Amino acid sequence: MNKAILKIENLTTSFRIGSNYHAAVDDVSFTVNENEIVAVVGESGCGKSALALSIMQLHNKQRTKSEGTINYNGQNLLTLNDTQMNKVRGKELGMIFQEPLTALNPLMTIGKQIEENLDYHTSLSKDGKKKRTIELLTQVGIPYPERTYKQFPHELSGGMRQRAMISIAIACNPALVIADEPTTALDVTIQAQILDLLKDIQSRTKMGIILITHDLSVVAEVADRIIVMYAGQVVETGSVKEIFNNPLHPYTRSLLNSIPSATHEKNRLHVIEGIVPSIAKMDRVGCRFQDRIPWIPKMAHEQRPQLHEVAEGHFVRCTCYQDFYFQAEGDESTHDITQSR
Amino acid sequence: MTLLKVDNLKVHFPIRGGFFRRVVDHVKAVDGVSFELQQGETYGLVGESGSGKSTTGKAVVKLNDVTSGQILFEGRDLAGLSRKEIKPFRKDIQMIFQDPYSSLNPKKRVLDIIAEPLRNFERLSPAEEKKIVQDFLDKVGLSPESIHKYPHEFSGGQRQRIGIARSLTLKPKLIIADEPVSALDVSVQAQVLNFLQDLQQEFNLTYLFVGHDLGVIRHMCDRMGVMYRGRLVEEGKSDEIYENPQHIYTKRLIAAIPDLEPEVRGEKVKLRRKLTAEYESSYSTFFDENGRAYDLKPISSTHRVALL
């Protein structure tokens, strides 16, 4: 078994809305091992990005509250103060953001932005930093690193910008990289290149990656383990093979059925009724997915649903998966457009 | 019946520079594209960003100026018409835009947004107008009271449905959908796609579907064209193109689609490497010395490929 890099236990992150705190990440526990890609999937509003930002502690402290533990290297990141956290962030934990154009500083050259990270965490000389930066740019497959070093973000294409972002994230050889939808803004061909690149870097540096995405096909392509999140909770987790061959939770199955596939025959796509509940209004006692599968009798759900281990390393929340079935074509609720508000 | 025939369409944008901002060169965004749409079918245009697929779509509604070529809509050429002359055709050709967040005016109510095309073409009393808008809201599954709401009060999928309702009010014959689901979540995407299919049957619509997601295009389209650097490199029935791609670019594009089966991952990476090598070694059989794709040649009655 590989060494665990990051161990998250009962992490709950709540946001203040009005005078109350509402949990956007609700009692999430998982570990990331060395040389492993853990994918976190779910629709928008399921708490994936809130989870990523909690690990990096990039939430606004005045309006958020995080409980539980995030164990990295023997210390709980949640107890660190800003100065201590700054030493971890960027050096030990790297982050790749979704939109490279908004995440990069438009007024700084690519080279300077990578060096900024090295400035903070290393004691390299000026020449040393430049050398390292060019080396990084070469590593991420940028064709003319010396030229790109002097260029501004707007002069690069989307794929090249994302490569530059990756080189910032890996500049100090972090043990763990959190990639928040790294390929969502990119074309398929570029997406494939970036995913291959991430795998490639990983095989060299043995880092762990948390890949946050809503695209299950990307997960199938690169991840080792999946965590499916719904309304702030982990609803299903297991190895990629296990989840794709034997998805159990109704939410996972619905997501898989709603993807238009390039390799399968045309038929009607499954539509998940309704929307992800808002964190301020949802019912936190029963199964959070029950409103979106109303044809399943209420009895099938658990009160305060727990994660059940169904196979080794494969956990499913709530008992409703045992009774779940898809409704037949032409039923009222497969054609839900008339119902969802 | 052929509804739309695009023949050797070129859209070139001038690059200005030097003394007096003279035109020094052109960006050939669309460079000689031809295809046909039959009544009631869905035709897909795929390609990566910058391949000219959206420019082609916009040129059909004349949101871009056409440099040369013909756009025959029901036998009449739209390319040479002035703004005024094109106006009656705007009724028949409508557009659904990509981003439901920026394509709806945030300061207008849903009623005004959806009624805007009606107000341009028909003289209706407020009561008649409201009735039509409510009918269409009902068709797209939004509640009648949403008529007085503003776009920010809706989710992404609902906004996209407002955009769709707006494009339907004039009962168009052709709808150009420019990446209508790219900005949406998978579950919402499924909803909008199913819904576009239902509407197609109900109103006998013809779609020109522009997109970069090959899964979506295959799901929706009967026939499709693959664009690369402003040219069509392959065209035919969707199944033919997916199962038997001939052009190296199409092969790479299809190999780049992530697969839902984790078992085949290693092979996919190898296939992609192989295609990249093939792309470099056989470049000259697919592109001329200027990097321009050759003209399309038929390889079967329905399948055309840009080969030497």
XYZ file of C-alpha atoms in Angstrom:
649
model
C 0.000 0.000 0.000
C 1.149 3.469 -0.802
C 1.886 6.085 1.791
C -0.993 8.409 2.634
C -0.207 12.039 1.901
C -3.367 13.746 2.968
C -5.911 12.446 5.391
C -9.184 14.292 5.744
C -11.444 13.346 8.619
C -14.979 14.572 9.198
C -14.361 17.824 7.409
C -17.320 20.174 7.602
C -17.112 23.591 5.987
C -19.975 25.975 6.631
C -20.748 29.329 5.114
C -22.501 32.119 6.910
C -25.718 33.162 5.257
C -27.487 35.843 7.247
C -26.707 34.906 10.832
C -26.616 31.123 10.414
C -23.897 28.802 9.229
C -24.830 26.224 6.596
C -22.579 23.294 5.757
C -21.515 23.140 2.110
C -19.086 20.323 2.819
C -20.686 17.981 5.293
C -18.692 15.392 7.200
C -16.344 14.404 4.395
C -13.525 11.940 5.070
C -11.024 10.502 2.644
C -7.320 9.975 2.132
C -5.058 10.633 -0.808
C -2.096 8.331 -1.262
C 1.171 8.891 -2.993
C 1.024 8.468 -6.764
C -2.747 8.378 -6.795
C -5.395 10.424 -8.578
C -8.549 10.852 -6.564
C -11.428 12.337 -8.509
C -14.201 14.297 -6.850
C -17.330 14.433 -9.030
C -20.763 15.978 -8.789
C -22.945 18.666 -10.328
C -22.390 22.361 -9.678
C -23.359 23.195 -6.138
C -22.429 19.819 -4.680
C -19.523 21.216 -2.698
C -16.611 19.997 -4.808
C -14.877 23.326 -5.114
C -15.766 24.282 -1.544
C -13.907 21.131 -0.510
C -10.852 22.056 -2.574
C -10.761 25.568 -1.197
C -11.128 24.234 2.360
C -8.071 22.056 1.923
C -6.113 25.044 0.644
C -7.837 27.287 3.202
C -8.659 29.873 0.634
C -12.126 30.581 1.968
C -12.927 33.942 3.436
C -12.317 33.401 7.150
C -14.952 35.873 8.242
C -17.767 33.963 6.630
C -16.682 30.343 6.801
C -16.066 27.853 9.503
C -14.208 24.572 9.001
C -14.341 21.703 11.463
C -12.736 18.287 11.480
C -9.139 17.551 10.578
C -7.043 17.783 7.461
C -3.897 15.867 8.263
C -0.909 16.620 6.155
C 2.519 15.480 7.209
C 1.573 15.089 10.847
C -0.069 18.479 11.226
C -3.685 19.521 11.064
C -3.931 22.218 8.415
C -7.016 23.669 10.041
C -5.089 24.660 13.147
C -2.332 26.494 11.283
C -2.278 30.270 11.213
C -1.861 32.281 8.016
C 1.927 32.463 8.154
C 2.267 28.750 8.702
C -0.303 28.002 6.027
C 1.503 30.215 3.521
C 4.519 27.955 3.902
C 2.468 24.902 3.003
C 0.403 26.466 0.255
C 2.241 26.502 -3.047
C 5.142 24.504 -1.672
C 3.577 21.326 -0.372
C 0.144 21.717 -1.892
C -0.199 23.036 -5.418
C -3.400 24.168 -7.029
C -4.529 24.296 -10.656
C -7.523 26.501 -11.258
C -10.233 26.112 -13.824
C -9.883 29.214 -15.938
C -6.267 29.946 -16.674
C -7.072 33.360 -18.080
C -8.705 34.629 -14.898
C -6.352 32.812 -12.558
C -3.200 34.205 -14.137
C -2.167 37.800 -13.619
C -2.620 39.597 -16.959
C 0.077 42.170 -16.163
C 2.898 39.767 -15.338
C 4.908 37.646 -17.707
C 4.541 33.890 -17.438
C 8.127 33.601 -16.247
C 7.618 36.085 -13.399
C 4.472 34.320 -12.238
C 6.268 31.025 -11.935
C 9.211 32.698 -10.246
C 6.881 34.303 -7.735
C 6.266 30.879 -6.289
C 10.000 30.078 -6.247
C 10.738 33.469 -4.635
C 8.524 32.625 -1.750
C 9.528 29.064 -1.079
C 13.094 28.598 -2.243
C 16.395 30.403 -1.815
C 17.476 30.098 -5.425
C 19.520 32.867 -7.019
C 18.111 34.950 -9.849
C 19.753 32.793 -12.483
C 18.808 29.649 -10.631
C 15.173 30.666 -10.632
C 15.196 31.419 -14.327
C 16.839 28.105 -15.043
C 14.289 26.260 -12.957
C 11.415 28.147 -14.629
C 12.595 27.274 -18.108
C 13.031 23.691 -16.985
C 9.444 23.683 -15.707
C 8.093 25.150 -18.925
C 9.921 22.466 -20.878
C 8.537 19.830 -18.557
C 4.939 20.835 -19.237
C 5.512 20.631 -22.969
C 5.706 24.292 -23.942
C 7.537 24.346 -27.291
C 9.627 27.540 -26.923
C 10.213 27.949 -23.181
C 12.651 30.877 -23.518
C 10.155 32.841 -25.538
C 7.165 31.906 -23.390
C 9.115 33.001 -20.306
C 8.837 36.579 -21.534
C 5.275 36.395 -22.796
C 2.081 37.586 -21.152
C -0.908 35.278 -20.582
C -2.964 36.869 -23.369
C -0.317 35.913 -25.890
C -0.816 32.209 -25.245
C -3.577 29.848 -26.324
C -5.893 28.239 -23.765
C -3.970 24.973 -23.695
C -0.625 26.745 -23.307
C -1.995 28.891 -20.488
C -3.228 25.805 -18.689
C 0.251 24.304 -19.107
C 1.728 27.464 -17.586
C -0.700 27.120 -14.657
C 0.393 23.543 -14.150
C 4.012 24.608 -14.094
C 3.215 27.131 -11.346
C 1.470 24.418 -9.350
C 4.371 21.979 -9.638
C 7.157 24.570 -9.315
C 8.184 23.528 -5.804
C 7.592 19.794 -6.281
C 4.478 19.619 -4.138
C 3.412 16.341 -2.604
C -0.168 16.975 -3.597
C -1.810 18.957 -6.374
C -5.452 19.949 -6.327
C -6.771 20.405 -9.857
C -10.130 22.174 -9.897
C -11.739 21.425 -13.266
C -8.407 21.737 -15.075
C -9.765 20.894 -18.524
C -13.305 22.241 -18.479
C -12.477 25.352 -20.471
C -10.471 23.439 -23.066
C -11.130 21.640 -26.341
C -11.206 17.832 -26.385
C -7.893 17.495 -28.180
C -6.194 19.861 -25.732
C -7.997 18.207 -22.833
C -6.502 14.857 -23.816
C -3.044 16.438 -23.959
C -3.390 18.060 -20.551
C -4.665 14.864 -18.941
C -1.811 12.866 -20.471
C 0.568 15.547 -19.202
C -0.773 15.322 -15.649
C -0.375 11.540 -15.668
C 3.075 11.909 -17.076
C 4.228 14.397 -14.415
C 2.703 12.220 -11.766
C 4.583 9.123 -12.875
C 7.822 11.092 -12.489
C 7.170 12.897 -9.222
C 4.855 10.394 -7.464
C 2.639 13.207 -6.287
C -0.970 12.743 -5.290
C -3.643 14.552 -7.283
C -7.144 15.538 -6.271
C -9.014 16.037 -9.521
C -12.221 17.971 -9.216
C -14.494 17.637 -12.196
C -18.067 17.217 -13.315
C -17.078 15.176 -16.330
C -17.251 11.459 -15.612
C -15.507 10.536 -18.823
C -12.439 12.495 -17.686
C -12.565 10.526 -14.454
C -12.702 7.223 -16.312
C -9.713 8.338 -18.293
C -7.294 9.241 -15.510
C -8.464 8.642 -11.956
C -7.660 5.771 -9.605
C -10.386 6.407 -7.088
C -13.668 8.318 -7.255
C -15.555 10.274 -4.659
C -19.065 11.171 -5.765
C -20.408 14.169 -3.891
C -23.987 15.249 -3.645
C -25.275 18.191 -1.613
C -22.067 18.370 0.400
C -21.869 14.692 1.286
C -19.920 11.807 -0.111
C -22.588 9.514 -1.540
C -20.409 6.889 -3.142
C -16.722 6.145 -3.198
C -14.571 3.361 -4.570
C -11.978 2.467 -7.175
C -12.630 3.659 -10.707
C -13.106 0.124 -12.009
C -15.538 -0.716 -9.260
C -17.632 2.429 -9.693
C -17.854 2.279 -13.467
C -18.618 -1.437 -13.546
C -20.906 -1.515 -10.582
C -22.292 1.944 -9.783
C -24.800 1.669 -6.969
C -25.968 4.983 -5.620
C -28.920 6.380 -7.589
C -27.046 9.633 -8.096
C -23.988 7.975 -9.604
C -26.163 5.847 -11.840
C -28.214 8.845 -12.966
C -25.095 10.855 -13.759
C -23.665 8.017 -15.801
C -26.927 7.679 -17.705
C -27.192 11.340 -18.570
C -23.968 11.510 -20.586
C -24.368 11.568 -24.358
C -21.756 9.120 -25.497
C -19.845 9.084 -28.730
C -19.582 5.326 -28.746
C -23.093 4.249 -27.902
C -26.343 4.219 -29.805
C -28.673 7.153 -29.817
C -31.480 6.970 -27.352
C -33.030 9.357 -24.951
C -30.793 10.759 -22.268
C -31.713 10.292 -18.668
C -32.654 13.527 -16.958
C -32.166 13.934 -13.235
C -35.259 15.611 -12.000
C -35.029 18.856 -10.060
C -31.898 20.635 -8.963
C -29.252 20.306 -6.276
C -30.855 21.661 -3.077
C -29.567 24.981 -1.820
C -27.408 24.596 1.286
C -29.586 26.937 3.292
C -32.817 25.117 2.601
C -32.095 21.429 2.405
C -33.308 18.762 4.729
C -30.271 17.442 6.552
C -31.914 14.489 8.214
C -33.129 12.157 5.472
C -31.506 11.020 2.243
C -30.591 14.194 0.339
C -31.228 12.647 -3.038
C -34.758 11.468 -2.298
C -36.537 14.485 -3.771
C -34.953 13.818 -7.122
C -36.101 10.205 -7.260
C -39.702 10.538 -6.022
C -40.800 7.228 -7.553
C -38.725 5.361 -4.978
C -40.846 4.803 -1.861
C -39.873 6.781 1.213
C -39.408 3.528 3.119
C -36.369 2.656 1.028
C -34.406 5.560 2.470
C -32.604 5.595 5.750
C -32.998 8.188 8.445
C -29.583 9.866 8.799
C -28.073 7.823 5.965
C -24.658 6.304 6.592
C -21.987 5.015 4.269
C -22.244 1.250 3.868
C -19.352 -0.836 2.653
C -20.653 -3.052 -0.153
C -17.344 -4.350 -1.447
C -13.769 -3.738 -0.416
C -13.230 0.007 -0.505
C -16.605 0.644 -2.133
C -18.944 2.687 0.052
C -22.496 3.806 -0.676
C -24.603 6.191 1.353
C -28.207 5.332 2.276
C -30.002 2.069 1.646
C -32.103 3.418 -1.221
C -29.710 1.996 -3.812
C -31.120 -1.479 -3.124
C -34.560 -0.501 -4.377
C -33.527 1.933 -7.050
C -34.590 1.487 -10.655
C -34.894 3.865 -13.593
C -38.358 4.746 -14.682
C -39.463 3.513 -18.069
C -39.292 5.782 -21.097
C -42.277 8.074 -21.549
C -43.126 8.282 -17.879
C -44.020 11.597 -16.378
C -40.787 12.090 -14.547
C -38.318 11.177 -17.273
C -39.855 14.101 -19.068
C -39.387 16.335 -16.125
C -39.160 19.628 -17.939
C -42.689 20.486 -16.934
C -42.009 19.872 -13.278
C -38.737 21.432 -12.355
C -40.036 24.826 -11.410
C -35.979 19.083 -49.594
C -32.896 21.237 -49.259
C -33.545 24.035 -46.810
C -30.094 25.550 -46.626
C -27.224 25.219 -49.021
C -23.936 26.843 -48.189
C -21.646 26.963 -51.175
C -17.956 27.825 -51.006
C -18.505 30.200 -48.103
C -15.593 32.426 -47.200
C -15.376 34.793 -44.268
C -12.115 36.698 -44.103
C -11.375 39.269 -41.456
C -8.941 42.023 -42.367
C -5.784 42.558 -40.336
C -4.926 46.236 -40.348
C -1.567 47.675 -39.691
C 1.206 49.942 -40.906
C 0.674 53.400 -42.269
C -2.966 54.604 -42.325
C -4.117 51.269 -40.874
C -4.122 49.676 -44.255
C -5.285 46.126 -44.700
C -2.104 44.104 -44.623
C -3.481 40.577 -44.508
C -6.568 38.529 -43.811
C -7.513 35.989 -41.196
C -9.237 33.302 -43.179
C -11.717 32.280 -40.490
C -13.866 30.365 -42.946
C -12.211 29.467 -46.182
C -14.375 27.702 -48.701
C -16.962 25.713 -46.763
C -19.868 23.962 -48.503
C -22.634 21.861 -47.008
C -26.356 21.280 -47.293
C -29.131 20.927 -44.755
C -32.272 18.980 -45.552
C -35.600 19.963 -44.052
C -36.053 18.412 -40.600
C -32.519 17.136 -40.081
C -29.847 18.085 -37.578
C -26.472 18.915 -39.016
C -23.498 19.221 -36.701
C -20.402 21.329 -37.165
C -17.533 20.248 -34.916
C -14.014 21.444 -34.458
C -11.795 22.994 -31.853
C -11.856 26.657 -30.899
C -10.657 28.799 -33.748
C -11.659 26.327 -36.425
C -14.332 28.670 -37.757
C -17.396 26.674 -36.773
C -19.129 29.516 -34.934
C -18.161 31.999 -37.633
C -19.851 29.745 -40.173
C -22.969 29.571 -38.025
C -23.046 33.321 -37.571
C -22.444 33.958 -41.264
C -25.626 32.028 -42.073
C -27.656 34.547 -40.050
C -25.436 37.297 -41.406
C -24.083 38.279 -38.032
C -20.754 38.228 -39.860
C -20.154 39.705 -43.263
C -19.626 37.147 -45.953
C -16.518 37.669 -48.092
C -17.630 35.405 -50.906
C -19.735 32.345 -51.588
C -23.412 31.646 -51.462
C -25.874 30.943 -48.678
C -29.002 29.624 -50.322
C -31.955 29.516 -47.993
C -34.951 27.972 -49.714
C -33.288 28.805 -52.993
C -32.630 32.502 -52.269
C -29.102 33.732 -51.807
C -28.660 35.542 -48.500
C -24.985 36.323 -48.884
C -25.375 39.387 -51.049
C -28.362 40.915 -49.310
C -28.172 44.178 -47.425
C -29.248 44.518 -43.803
C -32.646 45.728 -44.852
C -33.213 43.028 -47.430
C -32.266 40.281 -45.011
C -34.781 41.342 -42.408
C -37.695 39.163 -43.580
C -35.415 36.111 -43.466
C -34.534 36.723 -39.833
C -37.970 35.439 -39.022
C -37.164 32.046 -40.469
C -33.658 31.670 -39.138
C -33.133 32.022 -35.418
C -30.198 31.483 -33.175
C -29.609 29.916 -29.756
C -26.458 31.215 -28.134
C -23.833 29.448 -26.109
C -23.752 31.265 -22.855
C -27.129 31.682 -21.196
C -25.564 34.127 -18.751
C -24.468 36.720 -21.270
C -27.021 36.266 -24.043
C -30.008 37.470 -22.017
C -30.285 41.151 -21.183
C -30.077 41.336 -17.379
C -32.213 44.467 -17.233
C -35.172 43.024 -19.094
C -37.957 40.876 -17.780
C -38.544 37.446 -19.278
C -41.648 38.790 -20.993
C -39.667 41.460 -22.814
C -36.869 39.080 -23.686
C -39.128 36.484 -25.235
C -41.425 39.002 -26.902
C -38.625 40.976 -28.503
C -38.587 39.041 -31.799
C -42.394 39.289 -31.932
C -42.287 43.044 -31.453
C -39.874 43.351 -34.341
C -42.073 41.549 -36.800
C -45.655 41.612 -35.697
C -48.097 44.129 -34.364
C -49.805 42.524 -31.443
C -51.764 43.891 -28.555
C -50.103 43.432 -25.148
C -52.666 40.773 -24.283
C -52.007 38.728 -27.427
C -48.299 39.068 -26.935
C -48.517 37.906 -23.355
C -50.542 34.907 -24.381
C -47.968 33.821 -26.968
C -45.118 34.286 -24.495
C -46.968 32.248 -21.903
C -47.608 29.470 -24.405
C -43.940 29.230 -25.173
C -42.937 29.410 -21.531
C -45.247 26.503 -20.961
C -43.653 24.627 -23.889
C -40.189 25.055 -22.422
C -41.419 24.088 -18.973
C -41.199 27.353 -17.078
C -43.977 28.486 -14.807
C -46.363 31.244 -15.998
C -45.332 33.615 -13.213
C -41.732 33.657 -14.441
C -42.903 36.145 -17.058
C -42.235 39.008 -14.660
C -38.897 37.744 -13.380
C -35.410 38.758 -14.438
C -32.757 36.413 -15.893
C -30.672 36.331 -12.699
C -33.510 34.619 -10.879
C -33.088 31.482 -12.974
C -30.568 28.643 -13.041
C -28.349 28.024 -16.066
C -30.611 25.376 -17.582
C -33.698 27.519 -17.113
C -31.990 30.498 -18.729
C -31.018 28.397 -21.686
C -34.684 27.463 -21.995
C -35.620 31.149 -22.007
C -33.162 31.597 -24.868
C -34.794 28.686 -26.668
C -38.290 30.100 -26.105
C -37.115 33.399 -27.567
C -35.843 31.683 -30.684
C -39.140 29.844 -31.168
C -41.675 32.668 -30.948
C -41.570 33.485 -34.643
C -41.948 29.829 -35.670
C -38.621 29.678 -37.500
C -37.685 26.999 -40.010
C -34.010 26.840 -39.199
C -32.367 27.176 -35.806
C -28.668 27.709 -35.429
C -27.589 26.402 -32.058
C -24.118 27.652 -31.215
C -22.843 25.348 -28.456
C -26.184 25.472 -26.639
C -25.142 23.120 -23.832
C -21.434 23.809 -23.355
C -22.015 25.987 -20.316
C -24.322 23.523 -18.561
C -23.903 20.630 -16.127
C -24.328 17.087 -17.496
C -27.720 16.577 -15.915
C -29.026 19.912 -17.197
C -27.376 19.283 -20.526
C -29.355 16.049 -20.885
C -32.533 17.982 -20.163
C -31.864 20.658 -22.781
C -30.813 18.127 -25.420
C -33.907 15.963 -24.942
C -35.953 19.053 -25.077
C -34.405 20.285 -28.326
C -35.244 16.901 -29.840
C -38.861 17.146 -28.710
C -39.216 20.614 -30.171
C -37.711 19.487 -33.431
C -40.484 16.946 -33.815
C -43.204 19.270 -32.687
C -42.310 22.188 -34.938
C -40.515 20.300 -37.709
C -37.358 22.303 -37.119
C -34.038 22.017 -38.853
C -30.972 22.488 -36.662
C -27.502 23.597 -37.493
C -25.754 22.437 -34.352
C -22.352 23.932 -33.650
C -20.290 22.287 -30.939
C -17.011 20.890 -29.772
C -18.314 18.006 -27.692
C -18.330 14.996 -29.973
C -20.533 13.001 -27.640
C -23.250 15.643 -27.849
C -22.888 16.015 -31.615
C -23.159 12.285 -32.178
C -26.171 12.100 -29.951
C -27.991 14.920 -31.720
C -26.933 14.942 -35.339
C -27.825 12.897 -38.395
C -24.989 14.296 -40.418
C -21.962 16.300 -39.455
C -18.974 18.193 -40.771
C -15.586 18.373 -39.099
C -13.876 21.747 -39.385
C -10.205 22.491 -39.051
C -8.539 25.851 -39.691
C -11.532 27.255 -41.512
C -12.025 24.278 -43.813
C -14.201 21.213 -43.743
C -11.929 18.191 -43.557
C -14.568 15.495 -43.406
C -18.296 15.347 -43.876
C -20.895 12.620 -43.789
C -23.373 10.694 -41.679
C -22.452 10.864 -37.989
C -22.161 7.079 -37.682
C -19.842 6.840 -40.658
C -17.575 9.523 -39.300
C -17.368 8.007 -35.827
C -16.905 4.451 -36.964
C -14.766 5.037 -39.970
C -12.916 8.344 -39.752
C -10.636 8.918 -42.730
C -8.967 12.264 -42.185
C -6.098 12.355 -39.707
C -7.619 15.305 -37.849
C -10.945 13.522 -37.392
C -9.088 10.478 -36.106
C -7.243 12.579 -33.560
C -10.409 14.329 -32.519
C -12.198 11.035 -31.950
C -9.231 9.522 -30.130
C -9.232 12.522 -27.802
C -12.743 11.816 -26.508
C -12.427 10.404 -23.016
C -13.922 6.953 -22.760
C -16.322 5.873 -20.060
C -14.554 2.557 -19.666
C -11.533 2.769 -17.391
C -10.159 -0.541 -18.706
C -9.238 0.781 -22.139
C -7.307 3.785 -20.860
C -3.815 2.506 -21.638
C -4.746 1.684 -25.213
C -6.241 5.139 -25.704
C -2.996 6.818 -24.672
C -1.070 4.595 -27.092
C -3.559 5.279 -29.876
C -3.190 9.022 -29.329
C 0.604 8.810 -29.443
C 0.397 6.758 -32.635
C -1.947 9.274 -34.255
C 0.289 12.178 -33.290
C 3.184 10.417 -34.995
C 1.026 9.652 -38.008
C -0.112 13.264 -38.145
C 3.473 14.425 -38.404
C 4.619 11.788 -40.884
C 1.650 11.944 -43.259
C 1.015 15.680 -43.016
C 1.448 16.232 -46.756
C -1.277 13.780 -47.727
C -3.811 15.813 -45.781
C -2.624 19.406 -46.060
C -0.944 21.380 -48.834
C 2.245 23.400 -48.381
C 0.330 26.328 -46.836
C -1.217 24.088 -44.208
C -4.573 24.309 -45.928
C -6.751 21.210 -46.090
C -7.487 19.896 -49.579
C -10.932 20.038 -51.137
C -13.434 17.410 -50.103
C -13.546 14.286 -52.233
C -16.368 11.752 -52.019
C -15.340 8.299 -50.809
C -18.895 6.996 -50.701
C -22.250 8.484 -51.671
C -22.623 10.142 -48.268
C -19.084 10.490 -46.987
C -16.598 13.124 -48.153
C -13.008 13.585 -46.996
C -10.357 16.224 -47.711
C -7.595 14.147 -49.259
C -4.969 14.821 -51.862
